[in-house]
Structure formats: C-alpha cells, structure tokens
Protein backbone atom coordinates (compact mmCIF):
# COMPACT_ATOMS: atom_id res chain seq x y z
CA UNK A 1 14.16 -3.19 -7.54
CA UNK A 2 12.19 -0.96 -9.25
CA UNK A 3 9.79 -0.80 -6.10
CA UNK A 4 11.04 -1.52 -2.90
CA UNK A 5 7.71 -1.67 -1.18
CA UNK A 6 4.21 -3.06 -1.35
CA UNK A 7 2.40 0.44 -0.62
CA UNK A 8 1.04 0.55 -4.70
CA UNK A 9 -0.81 -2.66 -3.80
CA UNK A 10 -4.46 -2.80 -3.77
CA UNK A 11 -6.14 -4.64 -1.45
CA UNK A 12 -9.48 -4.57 -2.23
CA UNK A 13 -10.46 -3.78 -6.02
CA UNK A 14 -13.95 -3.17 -5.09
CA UNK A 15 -13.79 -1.43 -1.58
CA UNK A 16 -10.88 1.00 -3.60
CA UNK A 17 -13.36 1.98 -6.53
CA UNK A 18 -16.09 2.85 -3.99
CA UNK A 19 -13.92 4.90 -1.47
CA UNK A 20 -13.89 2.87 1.34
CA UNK A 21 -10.19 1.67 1.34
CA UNK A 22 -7.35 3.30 -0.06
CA UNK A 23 -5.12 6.13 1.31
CA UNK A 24 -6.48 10.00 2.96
CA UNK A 25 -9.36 11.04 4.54
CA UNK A 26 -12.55 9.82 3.54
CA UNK A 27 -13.18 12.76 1.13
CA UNK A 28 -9.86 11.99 -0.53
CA UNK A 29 -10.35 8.38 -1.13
CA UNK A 30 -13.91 9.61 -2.18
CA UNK A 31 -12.44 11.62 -4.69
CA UNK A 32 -9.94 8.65 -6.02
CA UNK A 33 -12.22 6.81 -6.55
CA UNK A 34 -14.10 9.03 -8.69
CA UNK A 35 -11.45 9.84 -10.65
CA UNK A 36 -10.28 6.40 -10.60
CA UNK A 37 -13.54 4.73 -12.24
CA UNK A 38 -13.46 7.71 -15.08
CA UNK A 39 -10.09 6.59 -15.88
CA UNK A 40 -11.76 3.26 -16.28
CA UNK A 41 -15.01 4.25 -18.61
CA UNK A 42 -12.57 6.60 -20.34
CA UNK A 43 -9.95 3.45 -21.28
CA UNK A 44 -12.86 1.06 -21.86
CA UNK A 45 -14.25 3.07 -24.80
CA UNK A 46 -14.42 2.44 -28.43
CA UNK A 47 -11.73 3.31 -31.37
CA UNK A 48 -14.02 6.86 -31.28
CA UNK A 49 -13.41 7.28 -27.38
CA UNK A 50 -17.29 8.64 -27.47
CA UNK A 51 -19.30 5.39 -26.88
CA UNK A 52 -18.36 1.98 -24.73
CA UNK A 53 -16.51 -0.40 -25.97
CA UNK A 54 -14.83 -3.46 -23.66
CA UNK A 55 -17.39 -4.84 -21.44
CA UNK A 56 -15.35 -4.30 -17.75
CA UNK A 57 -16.95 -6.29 -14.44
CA UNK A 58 -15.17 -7.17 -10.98
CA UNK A 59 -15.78 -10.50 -9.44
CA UNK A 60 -16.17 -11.88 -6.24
CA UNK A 61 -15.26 -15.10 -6.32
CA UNK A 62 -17.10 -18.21 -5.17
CA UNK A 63 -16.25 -20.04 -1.72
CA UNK A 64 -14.58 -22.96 -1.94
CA UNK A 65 -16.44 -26.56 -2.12
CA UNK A 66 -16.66 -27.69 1.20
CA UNK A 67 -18.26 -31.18 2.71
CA UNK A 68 -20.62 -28.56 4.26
CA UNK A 69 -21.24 -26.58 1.37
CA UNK A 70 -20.51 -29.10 -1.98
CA UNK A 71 -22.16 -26.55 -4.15
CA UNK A 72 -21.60 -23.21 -3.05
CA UNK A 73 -22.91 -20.11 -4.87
CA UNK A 74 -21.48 -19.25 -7.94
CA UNK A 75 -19.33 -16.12 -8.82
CA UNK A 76 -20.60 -12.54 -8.19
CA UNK A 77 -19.93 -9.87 -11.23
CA UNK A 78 -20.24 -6.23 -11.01
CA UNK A 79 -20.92 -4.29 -14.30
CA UNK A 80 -18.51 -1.24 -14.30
CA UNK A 81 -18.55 -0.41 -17.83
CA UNK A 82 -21.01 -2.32 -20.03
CA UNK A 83 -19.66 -2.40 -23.64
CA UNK A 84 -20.59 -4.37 -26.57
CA UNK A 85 -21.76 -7.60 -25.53
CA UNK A 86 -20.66 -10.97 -27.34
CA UNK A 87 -23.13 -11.48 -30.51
CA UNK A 88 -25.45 -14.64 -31.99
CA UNK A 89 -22.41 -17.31 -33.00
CA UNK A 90 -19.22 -15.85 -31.40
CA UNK A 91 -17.14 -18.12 -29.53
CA UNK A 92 -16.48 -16.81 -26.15
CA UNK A 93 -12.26 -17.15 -25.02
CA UNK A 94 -10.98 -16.81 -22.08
CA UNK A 95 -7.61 -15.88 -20.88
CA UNK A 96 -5.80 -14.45 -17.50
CA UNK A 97 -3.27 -13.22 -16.27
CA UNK A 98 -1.03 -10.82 -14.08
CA UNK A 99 -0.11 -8.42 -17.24
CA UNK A 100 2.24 -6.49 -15.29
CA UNK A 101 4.52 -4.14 -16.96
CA UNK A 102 2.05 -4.82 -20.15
CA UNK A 103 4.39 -5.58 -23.10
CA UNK A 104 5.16 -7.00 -26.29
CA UNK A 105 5.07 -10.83 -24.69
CA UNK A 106 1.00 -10.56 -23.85
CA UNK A 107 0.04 -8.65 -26.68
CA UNK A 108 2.24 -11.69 -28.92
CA UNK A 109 0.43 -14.25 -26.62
CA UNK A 110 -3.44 -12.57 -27.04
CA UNK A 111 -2.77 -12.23 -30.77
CA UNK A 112 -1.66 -15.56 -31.64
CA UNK A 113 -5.08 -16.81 -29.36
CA UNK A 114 -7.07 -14.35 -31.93
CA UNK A 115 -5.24 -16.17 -34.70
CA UNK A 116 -5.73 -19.78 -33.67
CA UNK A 117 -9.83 -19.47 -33.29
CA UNK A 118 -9.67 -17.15 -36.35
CA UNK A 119 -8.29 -19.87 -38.48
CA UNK A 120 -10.73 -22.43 -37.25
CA UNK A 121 -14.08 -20.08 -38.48
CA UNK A 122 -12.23 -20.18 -41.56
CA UNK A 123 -12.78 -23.86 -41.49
CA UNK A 124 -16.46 -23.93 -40.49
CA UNK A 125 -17.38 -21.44 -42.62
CA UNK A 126 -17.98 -17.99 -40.84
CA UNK A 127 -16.08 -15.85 -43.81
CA UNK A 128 -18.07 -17.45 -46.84
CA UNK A 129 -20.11 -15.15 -47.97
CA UNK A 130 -23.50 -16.46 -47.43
CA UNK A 131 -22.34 -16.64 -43.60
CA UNK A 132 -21.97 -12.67 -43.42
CA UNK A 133 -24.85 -12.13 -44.98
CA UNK A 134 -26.92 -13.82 -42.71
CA UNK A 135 -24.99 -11.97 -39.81
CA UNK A 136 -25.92 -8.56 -41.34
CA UNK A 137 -29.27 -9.26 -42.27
CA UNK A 138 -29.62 -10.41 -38.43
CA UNK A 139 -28.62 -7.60 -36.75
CA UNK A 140 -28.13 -3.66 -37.74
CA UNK A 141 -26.31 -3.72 -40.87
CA UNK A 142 -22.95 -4.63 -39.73
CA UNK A 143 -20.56 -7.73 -39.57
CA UNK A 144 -17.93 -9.04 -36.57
CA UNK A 145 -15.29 -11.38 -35.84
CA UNK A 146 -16.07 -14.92 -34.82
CA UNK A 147 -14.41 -14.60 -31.62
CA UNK A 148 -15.10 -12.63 -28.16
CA UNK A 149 -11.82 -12.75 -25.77
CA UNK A 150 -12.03 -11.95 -22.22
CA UNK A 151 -9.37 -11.16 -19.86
CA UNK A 152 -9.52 -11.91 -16.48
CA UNK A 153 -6.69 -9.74 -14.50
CA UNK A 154 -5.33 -10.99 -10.82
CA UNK A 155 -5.76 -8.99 -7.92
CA UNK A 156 -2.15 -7.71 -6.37
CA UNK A 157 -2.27 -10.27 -3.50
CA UNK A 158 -2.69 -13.28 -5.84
CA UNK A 159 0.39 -12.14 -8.06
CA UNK A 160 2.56 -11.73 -4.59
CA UNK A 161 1.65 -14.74 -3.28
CA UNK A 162 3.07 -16.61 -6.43
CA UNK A 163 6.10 -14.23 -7.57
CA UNK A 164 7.19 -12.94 -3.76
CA UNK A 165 9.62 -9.83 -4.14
CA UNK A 166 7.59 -6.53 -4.75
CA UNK A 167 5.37 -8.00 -7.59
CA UNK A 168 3.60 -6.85 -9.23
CA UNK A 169 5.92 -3.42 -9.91
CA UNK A 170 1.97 -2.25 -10.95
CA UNK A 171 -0.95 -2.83 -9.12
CA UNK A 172 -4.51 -4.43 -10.52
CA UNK A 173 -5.94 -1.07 -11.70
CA UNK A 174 -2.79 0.27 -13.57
CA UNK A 175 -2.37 -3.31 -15.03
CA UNK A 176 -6.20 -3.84 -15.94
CA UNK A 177 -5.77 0.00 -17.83
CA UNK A 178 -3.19 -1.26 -20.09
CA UNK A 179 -5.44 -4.83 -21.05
CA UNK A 180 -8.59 -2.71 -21.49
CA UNK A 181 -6.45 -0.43 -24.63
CA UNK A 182 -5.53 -3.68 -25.87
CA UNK A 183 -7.13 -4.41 -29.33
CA UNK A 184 -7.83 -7.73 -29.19
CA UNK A 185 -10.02 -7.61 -26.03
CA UNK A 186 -13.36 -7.33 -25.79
CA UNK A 187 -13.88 -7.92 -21.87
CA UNK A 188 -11.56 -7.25 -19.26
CA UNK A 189 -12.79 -8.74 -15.48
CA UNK A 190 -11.29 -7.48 -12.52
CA UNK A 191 -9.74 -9.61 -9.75
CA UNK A 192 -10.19 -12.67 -11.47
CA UNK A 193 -9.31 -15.94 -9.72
CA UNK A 194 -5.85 -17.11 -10.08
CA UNK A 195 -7.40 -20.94 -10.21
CA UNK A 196 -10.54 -20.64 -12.56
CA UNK A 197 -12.86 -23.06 -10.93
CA UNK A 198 -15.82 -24.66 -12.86
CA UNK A 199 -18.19 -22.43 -11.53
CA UNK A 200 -16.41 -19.50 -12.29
CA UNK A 201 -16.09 -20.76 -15.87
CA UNK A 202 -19.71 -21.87 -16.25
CA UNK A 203 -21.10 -18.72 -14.50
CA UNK A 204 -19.16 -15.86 -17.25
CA UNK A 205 -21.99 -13.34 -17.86
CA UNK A 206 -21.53 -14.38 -21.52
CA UNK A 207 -21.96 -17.89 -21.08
CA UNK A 208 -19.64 -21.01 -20.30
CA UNK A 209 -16.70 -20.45 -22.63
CA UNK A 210 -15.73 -22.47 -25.91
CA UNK A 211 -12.10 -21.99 -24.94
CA UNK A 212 -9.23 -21.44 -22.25
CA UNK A 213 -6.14 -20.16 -23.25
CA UNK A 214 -2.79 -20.08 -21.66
CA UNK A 215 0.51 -19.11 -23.22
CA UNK A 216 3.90 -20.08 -22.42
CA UNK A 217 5.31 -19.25 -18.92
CA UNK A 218 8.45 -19.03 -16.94
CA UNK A 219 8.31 -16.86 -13.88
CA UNK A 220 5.36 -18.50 -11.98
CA UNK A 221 6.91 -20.98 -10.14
CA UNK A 222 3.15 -22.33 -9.93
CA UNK A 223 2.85 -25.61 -7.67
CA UNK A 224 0.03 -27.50 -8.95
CA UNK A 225 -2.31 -26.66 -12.12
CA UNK A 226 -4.68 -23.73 -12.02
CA UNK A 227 -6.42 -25.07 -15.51
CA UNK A 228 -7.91 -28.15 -14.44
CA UNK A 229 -11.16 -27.10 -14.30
CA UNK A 230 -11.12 -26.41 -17.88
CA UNK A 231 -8.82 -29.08 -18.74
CA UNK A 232 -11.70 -31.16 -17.55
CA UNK A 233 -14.57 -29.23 -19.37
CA UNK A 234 -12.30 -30.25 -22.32
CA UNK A 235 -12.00 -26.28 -23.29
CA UNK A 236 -8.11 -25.73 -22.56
CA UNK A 237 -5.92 -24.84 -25.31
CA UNK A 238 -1.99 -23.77 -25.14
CA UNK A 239 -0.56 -21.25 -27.15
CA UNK A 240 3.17 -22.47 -27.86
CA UNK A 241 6.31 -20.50 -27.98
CA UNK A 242 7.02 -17.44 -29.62
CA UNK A 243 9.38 -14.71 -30.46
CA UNK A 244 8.32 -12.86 -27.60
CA UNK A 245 7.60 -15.25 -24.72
CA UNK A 246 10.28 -13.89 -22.55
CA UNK A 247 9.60 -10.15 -22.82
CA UNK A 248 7.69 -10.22 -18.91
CA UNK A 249 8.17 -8.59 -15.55
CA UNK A 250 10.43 -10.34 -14.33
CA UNK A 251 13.20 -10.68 -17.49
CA UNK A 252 12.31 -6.70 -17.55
CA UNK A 253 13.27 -6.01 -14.65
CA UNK A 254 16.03 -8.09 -14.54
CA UNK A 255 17.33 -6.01 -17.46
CA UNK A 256 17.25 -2.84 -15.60
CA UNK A 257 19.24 -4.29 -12.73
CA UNK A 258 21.66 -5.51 -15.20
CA UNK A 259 22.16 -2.24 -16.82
CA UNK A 260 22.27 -0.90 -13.32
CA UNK A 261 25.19 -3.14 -12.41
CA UNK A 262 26.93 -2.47 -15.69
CA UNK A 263 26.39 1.65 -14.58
CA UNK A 264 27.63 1.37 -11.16
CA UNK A 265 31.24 -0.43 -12.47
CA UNK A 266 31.63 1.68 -14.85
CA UNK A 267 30.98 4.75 -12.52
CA UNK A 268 33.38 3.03 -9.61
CA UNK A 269 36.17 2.77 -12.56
CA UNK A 270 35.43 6.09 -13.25
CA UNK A 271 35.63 7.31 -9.43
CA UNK A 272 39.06 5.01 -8.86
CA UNK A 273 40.49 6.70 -12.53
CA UNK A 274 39.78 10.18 -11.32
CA UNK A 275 41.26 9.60 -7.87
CA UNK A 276 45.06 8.24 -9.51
CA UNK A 277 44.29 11.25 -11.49
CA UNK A 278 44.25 13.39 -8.60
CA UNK A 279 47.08 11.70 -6.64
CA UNK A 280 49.54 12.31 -9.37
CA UNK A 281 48.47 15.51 -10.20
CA UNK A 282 48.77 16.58 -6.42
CA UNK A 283 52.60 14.84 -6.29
CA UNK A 284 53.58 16.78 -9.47
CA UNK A 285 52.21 20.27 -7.92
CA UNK A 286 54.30 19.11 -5.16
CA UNK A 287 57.33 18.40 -6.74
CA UNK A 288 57.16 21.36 -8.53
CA UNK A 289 56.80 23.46 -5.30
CA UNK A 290 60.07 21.83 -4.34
CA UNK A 291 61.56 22.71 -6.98
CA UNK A 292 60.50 26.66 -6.95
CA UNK A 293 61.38 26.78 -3.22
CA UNK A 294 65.09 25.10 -3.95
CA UNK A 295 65.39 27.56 -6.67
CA UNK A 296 64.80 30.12 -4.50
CA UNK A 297 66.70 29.28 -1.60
CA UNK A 298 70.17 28.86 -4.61
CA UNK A 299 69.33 32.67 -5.47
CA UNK A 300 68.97 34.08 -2.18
C-alpha cells in the first residue's frame, strides 16, 4: 500500500495542535504545533488570503446516553479560526466525512448538495429581486448565497476502525487542509463524530441544521446507520449517483496497485527476455571460441 504503517495517524486532534502529543521533544512538538495551526489560519482564509474566511472549530464529543446519565452534556467546540459566520435566512447543511485523498468524487458530491438547496431558494423566492434587496439593505451593502455548508471531518481512529488496512493514507489535519480550500465550504469542524447524535446536531454553533447530507458510498462497510438521528429530526437528504462517485481512497489506491502489478510483469518479462538474451549470446561467444581454437590447432 501506499502506507504500510499507522505512524501519520493522529491521535488526538486537540492535544497535537497544542503540543502535548505528537512526535520529539517537547520543544519540537511545541514548534509543530505552531506551525501546524498557521497552516490552518493560512488555508482557512478568504479568496484574498488576507482576512478569515471558513469558520474552523474541533469538537469534543458528547458521552453517550446512559440510564445514569439520559441527558448528558452536549458537544464541546473550540474556535480555531473564526470566519464569516452564517447570515439572517441561510440554511445551515451539514455534511461529513473521511475526505481522504480529497478528489474529484467529494468535490462532485459537495457541489451537487450546493445545487440541490440552491434550486429550492429559487423556489421560495431568495433570487427575486425584492429578496436581495432586503438582504443588502440589512446588512453592509452586500448579498450571499442561501446556503451555509459545514463539514465535519473524522478523526484517524474513526476512519480505521471502519476501513481497517492503513486508512486513512492521510491523517485528520492533512485531510481537513484540503476541505477547508474547498469552495463550497463555509465551516470545516474537526474530529467530528462518525455517528452524528441529536445533540451534536442540535448543539452546531450555528444552530440545529435545516439539512443532512450524505452522498453515495461504497467502501464503508458501515454496520448499522450513522444518520438516524437526523433521519429522525426529519433533516436527512441523499445525494444520488454521479459521474464521479467512485473516484475515493480506496478505488485510488486500488489503481496504483494495479498499475503496480501491471509494472512488475512487465519488468519480470523484461528480466526473463534479457536473461535468454544473455544465454544465447554467451553460447554463440562460445561456439565461436571453438571455432578460433580448432582453427588454430588445423594451422599449427
């Protein structure tokens, strides 16, 4: 495989971005994690790279419902970067996900969830004209979309414990980097819960969402269904099948160990070619030895 260990894994998001876990000394993780939550401001800001732009939080997420505790406490955020917040009449969309190896696939899925609540302002209204208006004269001058899309990204653990192997082949902060450049993002939340409970969803620092998205998917060999919360809150939505459902991890890296396979043959008929090659070669130098020495011998 691309990776044949689990030493790119993160263990704890949080612990990691504040130097207490991670490889080195102490100054050394001190120092990654600097650098690490620059990276993070630098990715989360706007098209002008000067001001923020995705809203980015970690969670911590709430203990599960017990007889002894039937309402625990709801999910802790973190504010790492705080962007542009969701505005008067957005709908607020969720969506998760591993992302790893970030490719055509989730940028086809997160577009086609922009698309679907795009077409239904169109129905109640939010392009006429009167609608902007209002939205200009309300704020500072300026319009925006009807629609404010989070992403919730799975810590390295999570996606292991569902796709075994050495997934994810990139680990939580490498895979939340390439979500946060994503253009149809406006929030990107760190170790998100595989399973989003109802008091994760109802506890979003924006507000209970309108909608949950999911897209089509065929390498998590999931056991039961992560969505029911939402299913229940009557807020799920699927996004069907498209050109580019298959482009993931796992049919990517399947791929390269085709190619692989294909390189080694060819490289083995290559080696067995150039060894006949040799063979004869060496039998026709001998031969022609022979031949010099019995010529020689005649002439003597």
């Amino acid at each position: 495989m691309l990776l044949c260990t689990k030493n790119h894994f993160i263990r704890s998001f949080t612990r990691t971005l504040s130097g207490e876990e991670g490889p080195g000394s102490a100054d050394e993780r001190t120092s990654l994690a600097k650098e690490m939550n620059q990276r993070i401001r630098d990715y989360a800001s706007d098209e002008t790279g000067l001001r923020p732009g995705v809203v980015v939080l970690s969670c911590t997420e709430a203990e599960t419902p017990s007889k002894d505790e039937p309402n625990p406490a709801p999910t802790k955020y973190t504010t790492m970067v705080d962007g542009v917040r969701s505005k008067a009449g957005q709908k607020i969309v969720y969506v998760d996900g591993g992302f790893d190896l970030f490719s055509s696939g989730h940028i086809e899925f997160l577009r086609q969830v922009v698309n679907a609540e795009e077409a239904l302002a169109y129905q109640t209204g939010w392009y006429e004209a009167s609608a902007t208006r209002q939205r200009r004269a309300s704020g500072d001058g300026s319009d925006y979309g009807p629609i404010y899309l989070i992403a919730g990204v799975h810590d390295d653990e999570v996606i292991n414990h569902w796709k075994g192997v050495n997934y994810p082949i990139m680990n939580i902060f490498e895979r939340g980097l390439c979500v946060l450049q994503c253009r149809y993002i406006q929030s990107v939340i760190f170790s998100a819960p595989f399973t989003p409970s109802k008091i994760f969803l109802s506890n979003l620092p924006f507000g209970a969402p309108h909608a949950v998205y999911h897209g089509p998917t065929s390498f998590m060999p999931v056991t039961y269904d992560p969505y029911i919360a939402a299913k229940d809150m009557g807020i799920y939505k699927e996004i069907g099948n498209h050109a580019f459902q298959n482009v993931n991890a796992g049919e990517i890296v399947q791929r390269i160990l085709r190619s692989r396979q294909l390189y080694e043959e060819r490289q083995k008929k290559k080696g067995e070619k150039g060894i006949g090659e040799g063979v004869r070669r060496r039998e026709e130098m001998e031969e022609q030895a022979a031949a010099l020495q019995k010529e020689r011998s005649v002439n003597r």
